[in-house]
XYZ file of C-alpha atoms in Angstrom:
474
model
C 59.778 125.105 18.026
C 56.305 125.105 19.495
C 54.734 121.689 19.819
C 57.246 120.274 17.375
C 55.815 116.770 17.370
C 52.117 117.264 17.967
C 51.761 120.082 15.458
C 53.898 118.692 12.644
C 51.592 117.926 9.781
C 51.714 114.649 7.938
C 53.646 114.656 4.689
C 52.128 111.649 2.940
C 49.125 112.270 0.715
C 48.023 108.625 0.579
C 46.491 107.244 3.746
C 43.842 104.579 4.011
C 41.813 104.640 7.224
C 43.725 101.552 8.244
C 43.817 100.491 11.850
C 47.078 98.922 12.917
C 47.147 95.470 14.450
C 50.150 94.668 16.598
C 50.435 91.323 18.384
C 53.529 91.406 20.548
C 55.304 88.089 20.502
C 53.081 86.832 17.693
C 53.601 86.418 13.946
C 52.541 90.016 13.321
C 54.502 91.578 16.149
C 55.404 95.132 15.171
C 58.786 94.629 16.769
C 59.727 92.190 14.024
C 60.233 95.278 11.867
C 62.875 96.577 14.246
C 66.573 95.955 13.927
C 67.772 92.424 14.478
C 68.439 91.731 18.119
C 65.874 94.235 19.417
C 64.043 92.727 22.325
C 60.366 93.229 22.966
C 60.069 95.516 26.010
C 57.401 93.179 27.322
C 60.063 90.533 27.923
C 62.180 93.022 29.856
C 59.279 94.123 31.983
C 58.339 90.561 32.781
C 61.804 90.056 34.225
C 61.349 92.890 36.697
C 59.830 90.575 39.248
C 56.634 91.083 41.156
C 55.023 94.482 41.579
C 53.367 95.289 44.857
C 50.137 97.265 44.576
C 49.618 100.183 46.925
C 45.915 100.267 46.131
C 43.450 97.411 46.572
C 43.524 96.591 42.881
C 45.540 93.497 42.075
C 48.518 94.141 39.832
C 49.913 91.221 37.813
C 53.396 90.022 38.697
C 54.430 89.946 35.063
C 53.833 92.269 32.159
C 50.086 92.507 31.487
C 48.612 90.627 28.571
C 46.550 92.677 26.201
C 43.628 92.209 23.834
C 44.385 93.623 20.391
C 41.296 94.205 18.307
C 41.101 92.808 14.760
C 41.554 95.703 12.373
C 43.832 94.051 9.841
C 41.073 94.307 7.228
C 40.065 97.875 8.075
C 41.918 99.439 5.160
C 39.932 97.403 2.667
C 36.701 98.063 4.528
C 37.274 101.798 4.536
C 37.924 101.885 0.802
C 34.706 100.021 0.138
C 32.695 102.284 2.406
C 34.087 105.643 1.348
C 31.042 107.480 -0.064
C 31.142 108.789 -3.588
C 30.022 112.330 -2.815
C 31.118 113.935 -6.028
C 33.929 115.785 -4.220
C 37.562 115.157 -5.110
C 39.109 112.454 -2.916
C 42.763 111.423 -2.621
C 43.065 108.266 -4.674
C 43.431 105.115 -2.620
C 42.130 106.495 0.679
C 41.598 109.590 2.781
C 44.102 111.989 4.364
C 45.597 111.244 7.783
C 43.938 112.568 10.918
C 45.835 114.856 13.291
C 43.063 114.885 15.911
C 39.906 113.019 16.916
C 37.452 112.716 19.778
C 35.214 109.960 21.110
C 31.475 110.414 20.492
C 29.396 108.901 23.330
C 27.122 106.039 22.340
C 23.473 106.584 23.371
C 23.093 102.910 24.310
C 24.561 103.505 27.742
C 27.626 103.986 29.909
C 28.857 100.379 29.903
C 29.583 99.019 26.435
C 32.612 96.951 27.357
C 31.225 93.581 26.295
C 32.504 92.064 23.067
C 31.946 92.696 20.250
C 32.760 96.354 20.861
C 31.353 99.364 19.032
C 32.998 102.810 18.929
C 31.931 106.169 17.518
C 34.585 108.763 16.659
C 34.785 112.210 15.109
C 38.076 113.092 13.396
C 39.538 115.738 11.116
C 41.838 115.225 8.161
C 45.098 116.886 7.127
C 45.083 116.591 3.336
C 47.667 118.175 1.045
C 45.094 120.455 -0.583
C 42.700 122.563 1.487
C 39.597 121.502 -0.455
C 40.299 117.768 0.026
C 39.796 117.845 3.808
C 36.888 116.225 5.640
C 35.347 116.121 9.073
C 34.860 112.379 9.588
C 32.164 110.704 11.681
C 32.994 107.014 12.098
C 31.444 103.922 13.598
C 33.796 100.998 14.212
C 31.788 97.947 15.188
C 31.835 94.153 15.377
C 35.193 94.371 17.148
C 36.064 91.008 18.683
C 38.814 90.088 21.101
C 41.868 88.515 19.515
C 45.197 87.121 20.635
C 45.879 85.627 24.059
C 42.678 86.958 25.565
C 40.347 85.561 22.932
C 37.712 83.012 23.800
C 38.975 79.462 23.350
C 37.476 77.377 20.571
C 38.516 74.569 18.267
C 39.967 75.199 14.822
C 36.755 74.329 12.966
C 34.764 76.845 14.993
C 37.433 79.483 14.417
C 37.208 78.988 10.655
C 33.420 79.210 10.755
C 33.453 82.385 12.847
C 36.245 84.177 11.007
C 33.956 85.798 8.471
C 31.413 86.812 11.093
C 34.097 88.431 13.264
C 35.482 90.762 10.619
C 35.462 94.366 11.892
C 33.178 96.857 10.209
C 33.609 100.574 9.545
C 30.848 103.026 8.652
C 31.982 106.487 7.614
C 30.147 109.759 6.979
C 32.184 112.723 5.747
C 31.519 116.457 5.903
C 33.487 118.562 3.391
C 35.785 121.049 5.145
C 37.998 123.659 3.530
C 41.357 123.605 5.283
C 43.255 121.068 7.366
C 41.791 120.302 10.786
C 44.183 120.824 13.697
C 41.952 119.672 16.533
C 38.464 118.246 17.103
C 36.510 118.259 20.370
C 32.969 116.912 20.808
C 30.300 117.791 23.375
C 26.553 117.347 23.831
C 24.197 120.309 23.645
C 20.484 119.785 24.216
C 20.659 116.115 23.303
C 22.680 116.782 20.124
C 26.380 116.021 19.611
C 28.353 118.981 18.258
C 32.002 119.229 17.266
C 34.322 122.211 17.651
C 36.908 122.276 14.862
C 40.181 124.264 14.947
C 41.185 124.875 11.330
C 44.556 125.730 9.835
C 42.799 128.599 8.056
C 42.552 130.396 11.403
C 38.909 129.734 12.233
C 37.106 127.757 14.915
C 33.825 126.260 13.693
C 30.993 124.399 15.390
C 29.291 121.542 13.511
C 26.072 119.670 14.286
C 26.829 115.914 14.072
C 23.222 114.705 14.223
C 22.787 113.833 10.538
C 26.111 112.018 10.037
C 25.588 110.084 13.307
C 22.216 108.856 12.076
C 23.778 107.961 8.718
C 26.486 105.691 10.152
C 23.867 103.644 12.025
C 21.339 103.159 9.217
C 22.142 102.194 5.589
C 19.012 103.904 4.298
C 19.854 107.076 6.216
C 23.382 106.892 4.790
C 22.010 106.848 1.244
C 19.861 109.878 2.034
C 22.804 111.636 3.668
C 25.022 111.148 0.620
C 22.320 112.111 -1.835
C 20.670 115.067 -0.125
C 22.455 116.250 3.008
C 26.229 115.920 2.844
C 26.924 118.843 0.519
C 24.535 121.129 2.424
C 26.090 120.829 5.885
C 27.526 124.132 7.067
C 28.924 125.202 10.453
C 26.428 126.278 13.098
C 28.838 129.022 14.078
C 32.266 130.265 13.072
C 34.793 132.552 14.781
C 37.734 134.090 12.926
C 38.797 136.504 15.665
C 41.981 134.617 16.505
C 43.476 135.936 13.241
C 45.817 132.920 13.091
C 45.643 129.156 13.473
C 45.739 127.267 16.742
C 45.529 123.855 18.383
C 44.247 124.423 21.928
C 40.557 123.892 22.633
C 38.276 122.353 25.287
C 34.562 122.185 26.111
C 33.518 122.730 29.714
C 32.200 119.547 31.395
C 30.292 121.703 33.902
C 28.599 124.381 31.749
C 27.063 123.054 28.494
C 28.313 124.971 25.471
C 31.086 126.869 27.248
C 34.340 126.665 25.276
C 37.887 128.022 25.428
C 40.159 128.257 22.387
C 43.841 129.207 22.226
C 46.001 130.182 19.273
C 49.607 130.435 18.123
C 49.649 134.157 18.963
C 49.353 133.358 22.726
C 45.683 134.461 22.953
C 42.865 132.523 24.647
C 39.186 133.346 24.009
C 36.159 132.351 26.081
C 32.975 131.231 24.307
C 29.592 131.465 26.040
C 26.446 129.869 24.548
C 23.475 132.109 23.688
C 19.773 131.312 23.735
C 19.523 131.529 19.940
C 21.944 128.589 19.477
C 24.994 130.718 18.673
C 27.912 131.822 20.860
C 29.235 135.034 22.312
C 33.037 135.077 22.034
C 34.712 137.519 24.382
C 36.964 139.730 22.262
C 39.173 140.399 25.299
C 41.718 137.539 25.260
C 43.473 135.942 28.212
C 47.066 136.950 27.464
C 49.488 135.978 30.247
C 51.388 133.493 28.045
C 54.325 134.813 26.032
C 54.240 132.171 23.276
C 51.825 129.840 21.489
C 49.063 128.278 23.593
C 49.378 124.527 23.010
C 46.571 122.943 25.056
C 43.603 123.860 27.271
C 41.721 121.863 29.902
C 38.650 122.813 31.936
C 38.490 121.774 35.562
C 36.153 118.770 35.988
C 34.833 120.182 39.291
C 35.035 124.008 39.062
C 32.784 125.587 36.434
C 34.862 128.754 36.050
C 38.399 127.334 36.149
C 40.591 126.102 33.296
C 44.286 125.372 32.763
C 46.556 126.163 29.825
C 50.037 125.216 28.690
C 52.312 126.990 26.276
C 55.454 126.955 24.183
C 56.815 129.417 26.748
C 57.345 126.409 29.063
C 54.634 127.362 31.555
C 51.338 125.985 32.837
C 48.724 128.447 34.084
C 45.412 128.122 35.903
C 42.694 130.703 35.187
C 39.349 131.781 36.661
C 36.931 133.304 34.134
C 35.050 135.226 36.825
C 37.908 137.726 36.795
C 38.635 140.139 33.962
C 40.908 138.513 31.337
C 43.859 140.673 32.335
C 43.665 139.472 35.952
C 42.258 135.971 35.460
C 45.537 134.030 35.783
C 45.506 132.723 39.350
C 48.321 130.135 39.444
C 51.495 129.764 37.394
C 54.262 127.191 37.075
C 56.588 129.288 34.952
C 59.157 126.536 34.276
C 56.914 123.506 34.160
C 59.144 121.831 31.539
C 62.574 122.509 30.114
C 61.000 123.690 26.853
C 57.556 123.705 25.201
C 54.681 122.204 27.187
C 52.639 120.425 24.524
C 49.697 118.787 26.279
C 47.897 118.664 29.631
C 45.123 116.555 31.188
C 43.056 117.342 34.304
C 42.295 114.377 36.585
C 38.575 113.815 37.148
C 38.986 112.221 40.581
C 42.082 113.748 42.190
C 43.497 117.319 42.311
C 46.156 116.359 39.758
C 47.195 117.852 36.450
C 49.297 115.841 33.987
C 51.616 117.484 31.463
C 53.882 116.401 28.611
C 56.544 118.472 26.882
C 59.086 118.662 24.107
C 61.633 117.411 26.638
C 59.932 113.996 26.572
C 59.035 114.258 30.248
C 55.682 113.445 31.857
C 54.946 115.465 34.998
C 52.196 115.090 37.581
C 51.177 118.283 39.384
C 49.280 118.439 42.670
C 47.152 121.567 42.345
C 47.288 122.061 46.106
C 51.066 122.529 45.725
C 51.027 124.041 42.256
C 52.297 127.463 43.284
C 55.589 125.908 44.402
C 56.390 125.244 40.747
C 57.489 121.681 41.516
C 55.752 118.575 40.201
C 55.062 115.688 42.565
C 56.205 113.080 40.014
C 58.302 113.098 36.845
C 58.702 110.219 34.375
C 61.256 110.247 31.568
C 60.585 107.047 29.638
C 59.842 108.648 26.264
C 62.819 109.705 24.171
C 61.080 112.346 22.054
C 58.423 115.067 22.535
C 55.140 114.027 24.164
C 52.222 114.452 21.761
C 49.220 113.380 23.879
C 48.325 112.571 27.495
C 45.070 111.575 29.177
C 44.000 110.330 32.600
C 41.913 107.178 32.769
C 38.228 108.224 32.980
C 37.458 105.993 35.992
C 40.784 105.325 37.759
C 42.391 108.446 39.213
C 45.855 106.861 39.340
C 46.120 105.622 35.744
C 47.056 107.606 32.649
C 48.294 107.043 29.101
C 50.776 109.022 27.024
C 51.964 109.073 23.418
C 55.218 110.408 22.056
C 57.055 111.247 18.866
C 59.224 108.200 19.639
C 56.317 106.101 18.268
C 55.374 104.714 21.668
C 52.195 104.666 23.731
C 52.815 104.130 27.435
C 50.343 103.283 30.180
C 51.070 104.204 33.797
C 49.682 103.514 37.274
C 50.760 105.802 40.105
C 49.550 103.290 42.703
C 52.310 100.785 41.862
C 55.766 100.567 43.337
C 58.535 98.024 42.940
C 58.471 95.015 45.260
C 61.552 95.332 47.443
C 61.829 91.529 47.709
C 62.298 91.246 43.961
C 64.630 94.219 43.656
C 67.734 92.094 43.238
C 66.394 90.388 40.143
C 66.539 93.609 38.144
C 69.830 94.919 39.551
C 71.762 92.512 37.326
C 70.450 94.302 34.231
C 70.767 98.119 34.311
C 68.180 98.397 31.537
C 65.597 96.679 33.714
C 66.477 98.705 36.775
C 65.874 101.941 34.850
C 62.267 101.059 33.993
C 59.871 102.841 36.389
C 57.642 100.404 38.295
C 54.644 102.622 37.482
C 55.058 101.811 33.790
C 52.465 99.098 33.129
C 52.465 98.781 29.383
C 54.342 99.889 26.251
C 52.703 99.787 22.839
C 54.911 100.103 19.748
C 54.530 99.644 16.020
C 52.753 102.871 15.067
C 54.304 105.744 13.130
C 54.021 109.406 14.112
C 51.392 109.096 16.874
C 49.475 112.351 17.292
C 46.631 111.850 19.772
C 45.117 109.249 22.092
C 41.857 108.948 24.029
C 40.270 106.449 26.370
C 36.769 105.221 25.471
C 34.872 105.886 28.748
C 32.052 103.473 27.872
C 34.434 100.594 27.087
C 36.627 100.226 30.203
C 40.348 100.158 29.439
C 40.021 100.697 25.685
C 42.576 103.100 24.181
C 42.333 104.664 20.717
C 45.148 106.437 18.889
C 45.545 108.278 15.613
C 48.870 108.235 13.787
C 50.320 108.405 10.314
C 50.020 104.614 10.284
C 46.290 104.765 11.043
C 43.832 104.406 13.886
C 44.636 101.785 16.516
C 42.290 100.331 19.136
C 43.601 98.097 21.941
C 42.994 97.157 25.542
C 45.165 95.663 28.271
C 43.821 93.557 31.133
C 45.512 95.723 33.759
C 43.053 98.629 33.859
């Protein structure tokens, strides 16, 4: 079954835009919901002993602490801020989001100081086609909580509690049909979103008006009153003839896009001077099953990679005719469907995750051998999302259908001096030393992204809501 976990649609119709808060070891630890006797994996990892860094970066000798962000009140905030646009809404909240993307903040590249502010674009998966929305969100006033929070006395904490409540601003664009994937890019100073719809179309939306609305209450009132119902796609392509999930904007050529569908076809989009796109009707067709994910090279303007339910990963060059454009192939990259891939921005590495639960790192210089340079099998269910850290070429994060988010660092290996400490417990010995962090407590995690402007911040979307957290290790 192609992309069994990542493509499975949510079945619940009620979903507030709640953001989960999980404090491991604290009163709201998600692990308290697990069966009696279940131990927090953080305790196990702490017992591994010291980890010796291969790189210059210091790696803590115990499991890293983390800074959960205070979203326990987000569900209530989202209900209060949901605009009354005259369009039917699911009672009690909006539909869950299968996909989202980070929208860069114009304030600059370094926004890591607290309180944090994040801008996201997401797409819903409602039960009825007409109830879906393209969401533009601003999460702000996000303060550090838990062990990493600034120290203060109890009186000061009480006084600041109200001021530190997180805020959510939300602008919605009506969209007919569930949204399978959303990807955002900047064109001529304007943020645009590509939307893969379950109705078999790929549409491009201008996000300028909703982005202004979420930053200005007066603009929001104008948006709801005069603009929301009038927003239409800048461009739409129905040539795939079926739905799909694979899509990526080129980081090298503004406006260049590739989209892949469930019928194994990949189409190349090229921007035109009139603000529309030319979509090559000749598809790239080397795959023999559904195309699950696409990734442009961060350094080569004409090269992209694809993965498929046929178990393969392929690398293409668009300078060649579509029938001859496949340049490299790993035909048995995973034991079954390859669900997701991520191209490293700093090293010649490609990361993949499959239905077999495995994470594989591929060195593109050795890609033609068909053998990955590293394989990790910590997840116990299909991988639904992977992404390299935007600044550290050795760090990546992954999410799986086993309701776990894992964070990895390839530059870490086990300290041989402390090896004996873990040999007494086989469970500890089986944990890879590159595994830095395990986040649990979410349900049905679909996608994750780093926030490049807030170093170390990870965002996920799941049936249980959006989650934002950061460890101190990256």
